[in-house]
CSV table of C-alpha atoms in Angstrom, one decimal:
chain,number,residue,atom,x,y,z
A,1,MET,CA,6.1,-26.1,54.8
A,2,ARG,CA,5.8,-22.8,52.8
A,3,SER,CA,6.8,-19.5,54.5
A,4,SER,CA,4.3,-16.8,54.5
A,5,THR,CA,6.9,-14.2,53.9
A,6,SER,CA,7.7,-13.3,50.3
A,7,SER,CA,11.1,-14.1,48.9
A,8,PRO,CA,13.6,-11.4,47.9
A,9,VAL,CA,13.4,-12.5,44.3
A,10,GLY,CA,9.6,-12.1,44.3
A,11,GLU,CA,9.9,-8.6,45.9
A,12,ALA,CA,12.5,-7.6,43.2
A,13,GLN,CA,10.2,-8.9,40.5
A,14,ALA,CA,7.3,-6.9,41.9
A,15,GLN,CA,9.3,-3.7,42.3
A,16,PHE,CA,11.2,-3.8,38.9
A,17,PRO,CA,9.5,-4.5,35.6
A,18,SER,CA,10.7,-7.4,33.6
A,19,PRO,CA,13.0,-6.8,30.6
A,20,LYS,CA,10.3,-8.1,28.3
A,21,ARG,CA,7.8,-5.5,29.6
A,22,GLU,CA,10.4,-2.8,29.3
A,23,ARG,CA,11.0,-3.7,25.7
A,24,LYS,CA,7.3,-3.5,24.9
A,25,GLN,CA,7.0,-0.1,26.5
A,26,GLY,CA,10.2,1.0,24.7
A,27,LEU,CA,8.8,0.1,21.3
A,28,ARG,CA,5.5,1.9,21.9
A,29,ASN,CA,7.3,4.9,23.4
A,30,MET,CA,9.5,5.0,20.3
A,31,GLU,CA,6.4,4.9,18.2
A,32,LEU,CA,4.8,7.8,20.1
A,33,GLY,CA,8.0,9.9,19.7
A,34,PHE,CA,8.0,9.3,15.9
A,35,LEU,CA,4.2,10.1,15.8
A,36,ILE,CA,4.8,13.5,17.5
A,37,PHE,CA,7.6,14.2,15.0
A,38,SER,CA,5.2,13.3,12.2
A,39,TYR,CA,2.6,15.7,13.5
A,40,VAL,CA,5.2,18.5,13.5
A,41,ILE,CA,6.0,17.8,9.8
A,42,VAL,CA,2.3,17.7,8.8
A,43,LEU,CA,1.5,20.9,10.9
A,44,ALA,CA,4.4,22.7,9.2
A,45,ALA,CA,3.2,21.7,5.8
A,46,LEU,CA,-0.4,22.9,6.5
A,47,LEU,CA,0.8,26.2,7.9
A,48,GLN,CA,3.1,26.8,4.9
A,49,VAL,CA,0.2,26.0,2.6
A,50,GLN,CA,-2.0,28.6,4.3
A,51,LEU,CA,0.8,31.2,4.3
A,52,GLY,CA,1.6,30.5,0.7
A,53,VAL,CA,-1.9,30.6,-0.7
A,54,THR,CA,-3.8,33.1,1.6
A,55,GLY,CA,-0.9,35.0,3.2
A,56,GLU,CA,-2.2,34.3,6.7
A,57,PHE,CA,-2.8,31.6,9.3
A,58,ASN,CA,-6.2,30.3,10.6
A,59,PHE,CA,-7.5,27.5,12.8
A,60,ASN,CA,-8.2,25.2,9.8
A,61,ALA,CA,-4.7,23.8,9.9
A,62,LEU,CA,-5.0,23.0,13.6
A,63,THR,CA,-8.4,21.4,13.0
A,64,LEU,CA,-7.0,19.2,10.2
A,65,LEU,CA,-4.0,18.2,12.2
A,66,GLY,CA,-6.1,17.5,15.3
A,67,LEU,CA,-8.3,15.1,13.5
A,68,VAL,CA,-5.4,13.2,12.0
A,69,ALA,CA,-3.6,13.1,15.3
A,70,ALA,CA,-6.6,11.9,17.2
A,71,LEU,CA,-7.2,9.0,14.8
A,72,THR,CA,-3.6,7.8,14.8
A,73,LEU,CA,-3.1,8.2,18.5
A,74,ALA,CA,-6.2,6.0,19.0
A,75,MET,CA,-4.5,3.3,16.9
A,76,HIS,CA,-1.3,3.8,19.0
A,77,VAL,CA,-3.2,3.3,22.2
A,78,VAL,CA,-4.9,0.2,20.8
A,79,LEU,CA,-1.4,-1.2,19.9
A,80,ARG,CA,-0.2,-0.7,23.5
A,81,PHE,CA,-2.8,-3.3,24.6
A,82,LEU,CA,-3.4,-5.5,21.6
A,83,ALA,CA,0.0,-5.6,19.8
A,84,PRO,CA,2.6,-4.2,22.2
A,85,GLN,CA,5.5,-5.7,20.2
A,86,ALA,CA,4.4,-4.4,16.8
A,87,ASP,CA,6.8,-2.6,14.6
A,88,PRO,CA,7.2,1.0,15.9
A,89,PHE,CA,8.0,2.6,12.4
A,90,ILE,CA,5.0,1.6,10.3
A,91,LEU,CA,2.3,3.7,11.9
A,92,PRO,CA,4.4,6.9,12.0
A,93,ILE,CA,5.5,6.5,8.3
A,94,ALA,CA,1.9,5.9,7.2
A,95,THR,CA,0.7,8.9,9.2
A,96,THR,CA,3.4,11.2,7.7
A,97,ILE,CA,2.6,10.2,4.1
A,98,ASN,CA,-1.1,10.4,4.7
A,99,GLY,CA,-0.7,13.9,6.4
A,100,LEU,CA,1.4,15.2,3.5
A,101,GLY,CA,-1.3,14.1,1.1
A,102,ILE,CA,-4.0,15.9,3.1
A,103,ALA,CA,-1.8,19.0,3.1
A,104,MET,CA,-1.4,19.0,-0.7
A,105,ILE,CA,-5.1,18.3,-1.2
A,106,TYR,CA,-5.9,21.1,1.2
A,107,ARG,CA,-3.6,23.4,-0.9
A,108,LEU,CA,-5.5,22.5,-4.1
A,109,ASP,CA,-8.8,23.2,-2.4
A,110,LEU,CA,-7.6,26.7,-1.4
A,111,ALA,CA,-6.5,27.3,-5.0
A,112,ASP,CA,-10.0,26.5,-6.3
A,113,SER,CA,-12.3,29.5,-6.0
A,114,ASP,CA,-15.3,27.3,-6.3
A,115,ASN,CA,-14.5,25.9,-2.8
A,116,ALA,CA,-14.9,29.2,-1.1
A,117,GLY,CA,-17.3,28.8,1.8
A,118,VAL,CA,-17.9,25.1,1.0
A,119,PHE,CA,-17.7,22.6,3.8
A,120,TRP,CA,-17.4,19.4,1.8
A,121,THR,CA,-14.1,19.6,-0.1
A,122,SER,CA,-11.6,17.1,-1.3
A,123,SER,CA,-9.5,17.6,1.9
A,124,THR,CA,-12.6,17.1,4.1
A,125,ALA,CA,-13.4,13.9,2.2
A,126,GLN,CA,-9.8,12.7,2.6
A,127,ILE,CA,-9.9,13.2,6.4
A,128,LEU,CA,-13.2,11.3,6.5
A,129,TYR,CA,-11.7,8.4,4.5
A,130,THR,CA,-8.7,8.5,6.8
A,131,ALA,CA,-11.0,8.2,9.8
A,132,ILE,CA,-12.8,5.2,8.3
A,133,GLY,CA,-9.5,3.6,7.2
A,134,VAL,CA,-7.9,3.9,10.7
A,135,THR,CA,-11.2,2.7,12.3
A,136,ILE,CA,-11.2,-0.4,10.1
A,137,GLY,CA,-7.5,-0.9,10.8
A,138,ILE,CA,-8.3,-0.8,14.6
A,139,ALA,CA,-11.1,-3.3,14.0
A,140,VAL,CA,-8.6,-5.6,12.2
A,141,LEU,CA,-6.3,-5.5,15.2
A,142,PHE,CA,-9.3,-6.4,17.5
A,143,PHE,CA,-10.6,-9.3,15.4
A,144,VAL,CA,-7.4,-10.7,14.0
A,145,ARG,CA,-5.4,-11.6,17.1
A,146,ASN,CA,-3.2,-14.0,15.2
A,147,HIS,CA,-2.4,-13.7,11.5
A,148,ARG,CA,-2.6,-17.5,11.1
A,149,ILE,CA,-6.4,-17.2,11.4
A,150,LEU,CA,-6.4,-15.7,7.9
A,151,GLN,CA,-4.9,-18.9,6.4
A,152,ARG,CA,-8.2,-20.7,7.2
A,153,PHE,CA,-9.9,-18.4,4.7
A,154,THR,CA,-7.5,-19.0,1.8
A,155,TYR,CA,-10.0,-20.1,-0.8
A,156,LEU,CA,-12.8,-17.8,0.6
A,157,ALA,CA,-10.3,-14.9,0.0
A,158,GLY,CA,-9.8,-16.1,-3.6
A,159,LEU,CA,-13.5,-16.2,-4.2
A,160,ILE,CA,-14.0,-12.8,-2.7
A,161,SER,CA,-11.2,-11.5,-4.9
A,162,LEU,CA,-12.9,-12.9,-8.0
A,163,VAL,CA,-16.2,-11.3,-7.1
A,164,LEU,CA,-14.6,-8.0,-6.4
A,165,LEU,CA,-12.9,-8.0,-9.8
A,166,LEU,CA,-16.2,-8.9,-11.6
A,167,LEU,CA,-18.3,-6.3,-9.9
A,168,PRO,CA,-17.4,-3.4,-12.2
A,169,LEU,CA,-18.5,-5.5,-15.2
A,170,ILE,CA,-22.1,-5.9,-13.9
A,171,PRO,CA,-24.5,-3.7,-15.8
A,172,GLY,CA,-26.1,-1.0,-13.7
A,173,LEU,CA,-23.4,-1.4,-11.0
A,174,GLY,CA,-20.2,-0.6,-12.8
A,175,VAL,CA,-19.4,3.0,-13.8
A,176,SER,CA,-19.3,2.9,-17.6
A,177,GLU,CA,-18.4,6.6,-18.0
A,178,ALA,CA,-15.0,6.1,-16.6
A,179,ASN,CA,-12.0,5.6,-18.8
A,180,ALA,CA,-11.5,2.2,-17.2
A,181,ARG,CA,-14.2,0.0,-15.8
A,182,VAL,CA,-12.9,-0.4,-12.3
A,183,TRP,CA,-15.5,1.6,-10.3
A,184,ILE,CA,-18.9,0.7,-9.0
A,185,SER,CA,-21.6,3.1,-8.0
A,186,ILE,CA,-24.0,2.6,-5.1
A,187,GLY,CA,-26.2,5.6,-4.7
A,188,PRO,CA,-24.1,8.7,-4.3
A,189,PHE,CA,-20.9,6.7,-3.5
A,190,ASN,CA,-18.3,5.4,-5.9
A,191,PHE,CA,-16.0,2.6,-4.9
A,192,GLN,CA,-13.1,0.7,-6.5
A,193,PRO,CA,-13.4,-2.9,-5.5
A,194,GLY,CA,-10.1,-3.8,-7.1
A,195,GLU,CA,-8.3,-1.9,-4.3
A,196,ILE,CA,-9.7,-4.2,-1.6
A,197,ALA,CA,-8.9,-7.2,-3.8
A,198,LYS,CA,-5.2,-6.4,-3.3
A,199,VAL,CA,-5.5,-7.6,0.3
A,200,THR,CA,-7.8,-10.6,-0.4
A,201,ILE,CA,-5.7,-11.8,-3.3
A,202,ALA,CA,-2.5,-11.5,-1.3
A,203,ILE,CA,-4.1,-13.7,1.4
A,204,PHE,CA,-5.2,-16.2,-1.3
A,205,PHE,CA,-1.7,-16.3,-2.9
A,206,ALA,CA,0.0,-16.8,0.5
A,207,GLY,CA,-2.4,-19.6,1.6
A,208,TYR,CA,-2.2,-21.4,-1.8
A,209,LEU,CA,1.5,-21.2,-2.2
A,210,VAL,CA,2.1,-22.6,1.3
A,211,THR,CA,0.2,-25.8,0.2
A,212,ALA,CA,1.5,-25.9,-3.4
A,213,ARG,CA,5.1,-24.9,-2.7
A,214,ASP,CA,6.6,-28.5,-2.8
A,215,SER,CA,5.1,-29.3,-6.2
A,216,LEU,CA,6.0,-25.9,-7.6
A,217,SER,CA,9.6,-26.4,-6.5
A,218,MET,CA,10.0,-29.6,-8.5
A,219,VAL,CA,12.6,-29.4,-11.3
A,220,SER,CA,12.2,-31.0,-14.7
A,221,ARG,CA,15.4,-29.8,-16.4
A,222,LYS,CA,18.1,-27.2,-16.4
A,223,PHE,CA,18.4,-24.5,-19.1
A,224,LEU,CA,21.1,-21.7,-19.1
A,225,GLY,CA,21.9,-22.5,-15.4
A,226,MET,CA,18.2,-22.2,-14.4
A,227,LYS,CA,16.2,-25.0,-12.9
A,228,LEU,CA,13.0,-25.0,-14.8
A,229,PRO,CA,9.7,-26.3,-13.3
A,230,ARG,CA,7.8,-29.2,-14.6
A,231,MET,CA,5.3,-28.4,-17.5
A,232,ARG,CA,2.4,-29.7,-15.5
A,233,ASP,CA,3.1,-27.2,-12.7
A,234,LEU,CA,2.8,-24.2,-15.0
A,235,GLY,CA,-1.0,-24.1,-14.6
A,236,PRO,CA,-1.2,-21.5,-11.7
A,237,ILE,CA,1.0,-18.9,-13.4
A,238,LEU,CA,-0.9,-19.4,-16.7
A,239,ILE,CA,-4.2,-18.9,-14.9
A,240,ILE,CA,-3.1,-15.8,-13.1
A,241,TRP,CA,-1.6,-14.4,-16.4
A,242,ALA,CA,-5.0,-15.1,-18.2
A,243,ILE,CA,-6.9,-13.4,-15.4
A,244,CYS,CA,-4.7,-10.3,-15.6
A,245,MET,CA,-5.1,-10.2,-19.4
A,246,CYS,CA,-8.8,-10.4,-19.0
A,247,ILE,CA,-8.7,-7.4,-16.6
A,248,LEU,CA,-6.6,-5.5,-19.2
A,249,VAL,CA,-9.0,-6.3,-22.0
A,250,PHE,CA,-12.5,-6.1,-20.3
A,251,GLN,CA,-11.8,-3.5,-17.6
A,252,ARG,CA,-9.2,-1.5,-19.6
A,253,ASP,CA,-7.1,-1.3,-16.5
A,254,LEU,CA,-3.4,-1.7,-17.3
A,255,GLY,CA,-2.2,-0.8,-13.8
A,256,THR,CA,-4.2,-3.3,-11.8
A,257,SER,CA,-3.3,-6.2,-14.2
A,258,LEU,CA,0.4,-5.3,-13.8
A,259,LEU,CA,0.1,-5.0,-10.0
A,260,TYR,CA,-1.6,-8.4,-9.6
A,261,PHE,CA,0.7,-10.3,-11.9
A,262,GLY,CA,3.8,-8.7,-10.3
A,263,LEU,CA,2.5,-9.6,-6.9
A,264,PHE,CA,2.0,-13.3,-7.8
A,265,LEU,CA,5.5,-13.4,-9.4
A,266,VAL,CA,7.2,-12.1,-6.2
A,267,MET,CA,5.2,-14.4,-3.9
A,268,ILE,CA,5.9,-17.5,-6.0
A,269,PHE,CA,9.6,-16.6,-6.0
A,270,VAL,CA,9.6,-16.2,-2.2
A,271,ALA,CA,7.8,-19.5,-1.8
A,272,THR,CA,9.9,-21.6,-4.1
A,273,GLY,CA,13.2,-19.8,-4.4
A,274,ARG,CA,13.3,-20.5,-8.1
A,275,ILE,CA,14.3,-17.6,-10.3
A,276,SER,CA,12.9,-19.6,-13.3
A,277,TRP,CA,9.4,-18.7,-12.2
A,278,VAL,CA,10.3,-15.0,-12.5
A,279,VAL,CA,11.8,-15.5,-15.9
A,280,ILE,CA,8.8,-17.4,-17.2
A,281,GLY,CA,6.5,-14.7,-15.7
A,282,LEU,CA,8.5,-11.9,-17.4
A,283,VAL,CA,8.4,-13.7,-20.7
A,284,LEU,CA,4.6,-14.0,-20.4
A,285,PHE,CA,4.2,-10.4,-19.4
A,286,VAL,CA,6.3,-9.1,-22.3
A,287,ALA,CA,4.4,-11.3,-24.8
A,288,GLY,CA,1.1,-10.1,-23.4
A,289,ALA,CA,2.1,-6.5,-23.4
A,290,LEU,CA,3.2,-6.7,-27.0
A,291,VAL,CA,0.0,-8.3,-28.1
A,292,ALA,CA,-2.1,-5.8,-26.1
A,293,ALA,CA,-0.1,-2.8,-27.4
A,294,LEU,CA,-0.6,-3.9,-31.0
A,295,ASN,CA,-4.3,-5.1,-30.9
A,296,ILE,CA,-6.0,-3.1,-28.1
A,297,SER,CA,-6.6,0.5,-28.9
A,298,TYR,CA,-6.6,1.7,-25.3
A,299,VAL,CA,-3.2,0.2,-24.6
A,300,ASN,CA,-1.8,1.3,-28.0
A,301,TRP,CA,-3.0,4.9,-27.3
A,302,ARG,CA,-1.3,4.9,-23.8
A,303,VAL,CA,2.0,3.6,-25.3
A,304,THR,CA,2.1,6.1,-28.2
A,305,ALA,CA,1.1,9.0,-26.0
A,306,TRP,CA,3.9,8.0,-23.6
A,307,LEU,CA,6.5,7.7,-26.4
A,308,ASP,CA,5.6,11.1,-28.0
A,309,PRO,CA,3.5,13.2,-25.6
A,310,LEU,CA,4.2,16.5,-27.2
A,311,SER,CA,2.9,15.6,-30.7
A,312,PRO,CA,-0.3,17.6,-31.6
A,313,GLU,CA,-2.0,14.3,-32.4
A,314,HIS,CA,-1.7,13.1,-28.8
A,315,TYR,CA,-1.6,16.4,-26.9
A,316,ASP,CA,-4.8,17.9,-28.3
A,317,ALA,CA,-6.9,14.7,-28.4
A,318,ALA,CA,-9.5,13.9,-25.8
A,319,GLY,CA,-7.9,11.7,-23.2
A,320,GLY,CA,-4.5,12.4,-24.7
A,321,SER,CA,-1.2,13.4,-23.2
A,322,TYR,CA,-2.3,16.9,-22.0
A,323,GLN,CA,-2.4,15.8,-18.3
A,324,LEU,CA,1.0,14.1,-18.6
A,325,VAL,CA,2.6,17.1,-20.2
A,326,GLN,CA,1.2,19.5,-17.6
A,327,GLY,CA,2.6,17.3,-14.9
A,328,MET,CA,6.0,17.2,-16.6
A,329,PHE,CA,6.0,21.0,-16.8
A,330,GLY,CA,5.1,21.2,-13.1
A,331,LEU,CA,8.0,19.0,-12.2
A,332,ALA,CA,10.3,21.0,-14.3
A,333,ASN,CA,9.1,24.2,-12.7
A,334,GLY,CA,9.8,22.8,-9.2
A,335,GLY,CA,13.4,21.9,-10.0
A,336,LEU,CA,15.6,20.7,-7.2
A,337,ILE,CA,14.1,22.4,-4.1
A,338,GLY,CA,10.6,23.3,-5.4
A,339,THR,CA,8.7,26.6,-5.5
A,340,GLY,CA,7.5,26.2,-1.9
A,341,LEU,CA,4.1,24.9,-0.6
A,342,GLY,CA,1.4,27.3,-1.9
A,343,GLN,CA,3.7,29.1,-4.3
A,344,GLY,CA,3.4,26.9,-7.5
A,345,ARG,CA,0.5,26.2,-9.8
A,346,PRO,CA,-0.2,22.5,-9.4
A,347,ASP,CA,-3.9,23.2,-9.9
A,348,ILE,CA,-3.3,23.6,-13.6
A,349,THR,CA,-2.7,19.9,-14.0
A,350,PRO,CA,-6.0,17.9,-14.3
A,351,LEU,CA,-6.7,15.6,-11.4
A,352,ALA,CA,-3.7,16.9,-9.4
A,353,GLU,CA,-5.3,15.8,-6.1
A,354,SER,CA,-5.5,12.1,-7.3
A,355,ASP,CA,-3.7,10.8,-10.3
A,356,PHE,CA,-1.1,13.5,-10.4
A,357,ILE,CA,-0.5,14.4,-6.8
A,358,VAL,CA,3.1,13.3,-7.3
A,359,ALA,CA,3.6,16.0,-9.9
A,360,ALA,CA,1.9,18.6,-7.6
A,361,LEU,CA,4.2,17.7,-4.7
A,362,GLY,CA,7.2,17.7,-7.0
A,363,GLU,CA,6.4,21.2,-8.2
A,364,GLU,CA,6.2,22.7,-4.7
A,365,LEU,CA,8.6,20.5,-2.8
A,366,GLY,CA,11.0,19.8,-5.7
A,367,LEU,CA,13.1,16.8,-6.5
A,368,ALA,CA,14.5,16.8,-2.9
A,369,GLY,CA,10.9,16.6,-1.5
A,370,LEU,CA,9.9,13.8,-3.8
A,371,PHE,CA,13.1,12.0,-2.8
A,372,ALA,CA,12.2,12.3,0.9
A,373,ILE,CA,8.8,10.9,0.2
A,374,LEU,CA,10.3,8.0,-1.7
A,375,CYS,CA,12.6,7.3,1.2
A,376,LEU,CA,9.5,7.1,3.5
A,377,TYR,CA,8.0,4.6,1.1
A,378,LEU,CA,11.2,2.7,0.9
A,379,LEU,CA,11.4,2.5,4.7
A,380,PHE,CA,7.8,1.3,4.9
A,381,VAL,CA,8.4,-1.5,2.3
A,382,ALA,CA,11.7,-2.4,4.0
A,383,ARG,CA,10.0,-2.8,7.4
A,384,GLY,CA,7.4,-5.0,5.8
A,385,PHE,CA,10.1,-7.2,4.2
A,386,ARG,CA,11.8,-7.4,7.5
A,387,ILE,CA,8.6,-8.6,9.1
A,388,GLY,CA,8.3,-11.3,6.4
A,389,HIS,CA,12.0,-12.3,6.8
A,390,GLN,CA,11.5,-12.8,10.6
A,391,GLY,CA,8.3,-14.7,10.2
A,392,GLY,CA,8.2,-18.0,11.9
A,393,ASP,CA,5.7,-19.6,9.5
A,394,ASP,CA,5.5,-19.6,5.7
A,395,PHE,CA,2.1,-18.1,5.5
A,396,GLY,CA,3.0,-15.0,7.5
A,397,ARG,CA,6.3,-14.6,5.6
A,398,LEU,CA,4.5,-14.7,2.2
A,399,LEU,CA,1.7,-12.4,3.4
A,400,ALA,CA,4.0,-9.7,4.8
A,401,THR,CA,6.2,-9.9,1.7
A,402,GLY,CA,3.3,-9.8,-0.7
A,403,LEU,CA,1.5,-6.8,1.0
A,404,SER,CA,4.7,-4.8,1.3
A,405,PHE,CA,5.7,-5.5,-2.3
A,406,ALA,CA,2.2,-4.4,-3.5
A,407,ILE,CA,2.8,-1.0,-1.9
A,408,GLY,CA,6.3,-0.8,-3.4
A,409,LEU,CA,5.2,-1.8,-6.9
A,410,GLN,CA,2.2,0.6,-6.8
A,411,VAL,CA,4.5,3.4,-5.9
A,412,PHE,CA,6.9,2.5,-8.7
A,413,ILE,CA,4.1,2.4,-11.2
A,414,VAL,CA,2.7,5.8,-10.2
A,415,PHE,CA,6.0,7.6,-9.9
A,416,GLY,CA,7.2,5.9,-13.2
A,417,GLY,CA,4.1,7.0,-15.0
A,418,VAL,CA,4.2,10.6,-13.8
A,419,THR,CA,7.9,11.0,-14.6
A,420,ARG,CA,7.4,9.2,-18.0
A,421,VAL,CA,9.6,6.2,-17.1
A,422,ILE,CA,6.7,3.9,-18.0
A,423,PRO,CA,3.2,4.5,-19.6
A,424,LEU,CA,0.5,6.0,-17.3
A,425,THR,CA,-1.7,3.4,-15.7
A,426,GLY,CA,-4.2,5.2,-13.6
A,427,LEU,CA,-3.2,3.7,-10.2
A,428,THR,CA,-3.4,5.9,-7.1
A,429,THR,CA,-0.4,6.8,-4.9
A,430,PRO,CA,-0.7,4.9,-1.6
A,431,PHE,CA,-1.7,7.1,1.3
A,432,LEU,CA,-1.0,10.3,-0.7
A,433,ALA,CA,-3.7,10.6,-3.4
A,434,ALA,CA,-7.3,11.5,-2.8
A,435,GLY,CA,-9.5,8.4,-2.9
A,436,GLY,CA,-11.4,6.5,-0.3
A,437,SER,CA,-11.0,3.0,-1.8
A,438,SER,CA,-7.2,3.2,-1.8
A,439,LEU,CA,-6.9,4.8,1.6
A,440,LEU,CA,-9.1,2.2,3.3
A,441,THR,CA,-7.1,-0.6,1.7
A,442,ASN,CA,-3.8,0.9,2.7
A,443,TRP,CA,-4.8,1.3,6.3
A,444,ILE,CA,-5.9,-2.4,6.4
A,445,ILE,CA,-2.5,-3.3,5.1
A,446,VAL,CA,-0.9,-1.2,7.9
A,447,ALA,CA,-3.0,-3.1,10.5
A,448,ILE,CA,-2.1,-6.5,9.0
A,449,LEU,CA,1.6,-5.7,9.0
A,450,LEU,CA,1.4,-4.5,12.6
A,451,ARG,CA,-0.4,-7.7,13.6
A,452,LEU,CA,2.2,-9.8,11.8
A,453,SER,CA,5.1,-8.0,13.4
A,454,ASP,CA,3.6,-8.4,16.9
A,455,THR,CA,2.9,-12.1,16.3
A,456,VAL,CA,6.4,-12.8,15.0
A,457,LYS,CA,8.0,-11.2,18.1
A,458,THR,CA,5.6,-12.8,20.5
A,459,SER,CA,6.3,-16.3,19.0
A,460,SER,CA,10.0,-15.8,19.1
A,461,SER,CA,9.9,-14.7,22.7
A,462,LEU,CA,7.8,-17.6,23.7
A,463,ALA,CA,10.1,-20.2,22.0
A,464,PRO,CA,12.9,-20.0,24.5
A,465,GLN,CA,10.5,-20.3,27.4
A,466,SER,CA,8.9,-23.4,26.0
A,467,ALA,CA,12.4,-24.8,25.3
A,468,SER,CA,13.5,-24.2,28.9
A,469,ARG,CA,10.3,-26.0,30.2
A,470,GLU,CA,11.2,-29.0,28.0
A,471,VAL,CA,14.8,-29.0,29.5
A,472,ARG,CA,13.4,-28.9,33.0
A,473,ALA,CA,11.0,-31.7,32.3
């Protein structure tokens, strides 16, 4: 016969929260603390921009910060209910980088006299795109309650990726005036579908490699200590290589082709553990790059302008190295600690708010400021790799690794192009540069990584409970 009085253990459990609940609250409280610190950094940057450019403060800085804070706090609240065990560092890092980008774009708006009294400026548009991106990220958290659902749409994601890549080539839809055919125009709006394709193609690669991993891991022979795959298994990498070469030839987009091919190489290496796949991919890439540089005028012009940007032939030509040289001069002017926000002349560099926002930040924040921003990116990618490493299933492990590597590789391509380590490619800097397509995609990646991190920890916490039930049984 059961007693109507409650047991001491039940009273203790009702009075004191469980360690699991305390851990969840601790992660979200840690995230909130980092978010507040992020707001302080962004507010300081906005105020310094106003003081440096106009010599006074006004309420615009508080308005800009308030909008960013409201959006990211909304995602934080959603995480408390929908993903309480999600990684506490990803959202604050993304907020900080995004906020610094808005501060620099706002600084460039203030330097442009044509923006006086104009409501719709680049910084206004960037905040709107941030709002849309964060809203879509929240929607992803609502509808994707478990990342394994995405694996069901592996081949649909591949089909969507192919359609997105072909859209800019459709007459009347693609923007032919651009240097590269990567934009589509729908009414007054321009969009870059290749940015969204980063997410869908990562989902496709992850789902495909999970099913094809065993056959891709088969070994035919050894060469120089490497275990080479069978010749009949080289089809996937040859197909991806051919697609990337087609992007380079028909869309004149060197950066996107490099990004997709690098993404596939890393994911196939993680799936199979064979370094031979990376070697084969690098050989194919070098061969394709040499053929493209010698036979495609667009690529040849980029390479020669990179090797000798100060020559009059490249510097004075339309679409030449003028932008690259101006960015280099800006970085040199910034030196180690920079001129200070609002004190330099980053507006001299063409497209400083988008393609060359790294040079603009380097001029006013200096090498030390760029290094701090790179550290934020490095921490973001490291957290993504950590989520992939802790993944309990192969699909989640590949997806987290692929999305994180895509951000890291894109940052390397952009920073390398601006600092003349590699030729310019035209990719946008994640979270920093002005551009709605890139910003929307990056916030979707944030949401997927947050969902992956929560699912991983939830699965690991449920595993001991299920094991204990089996022991009791």
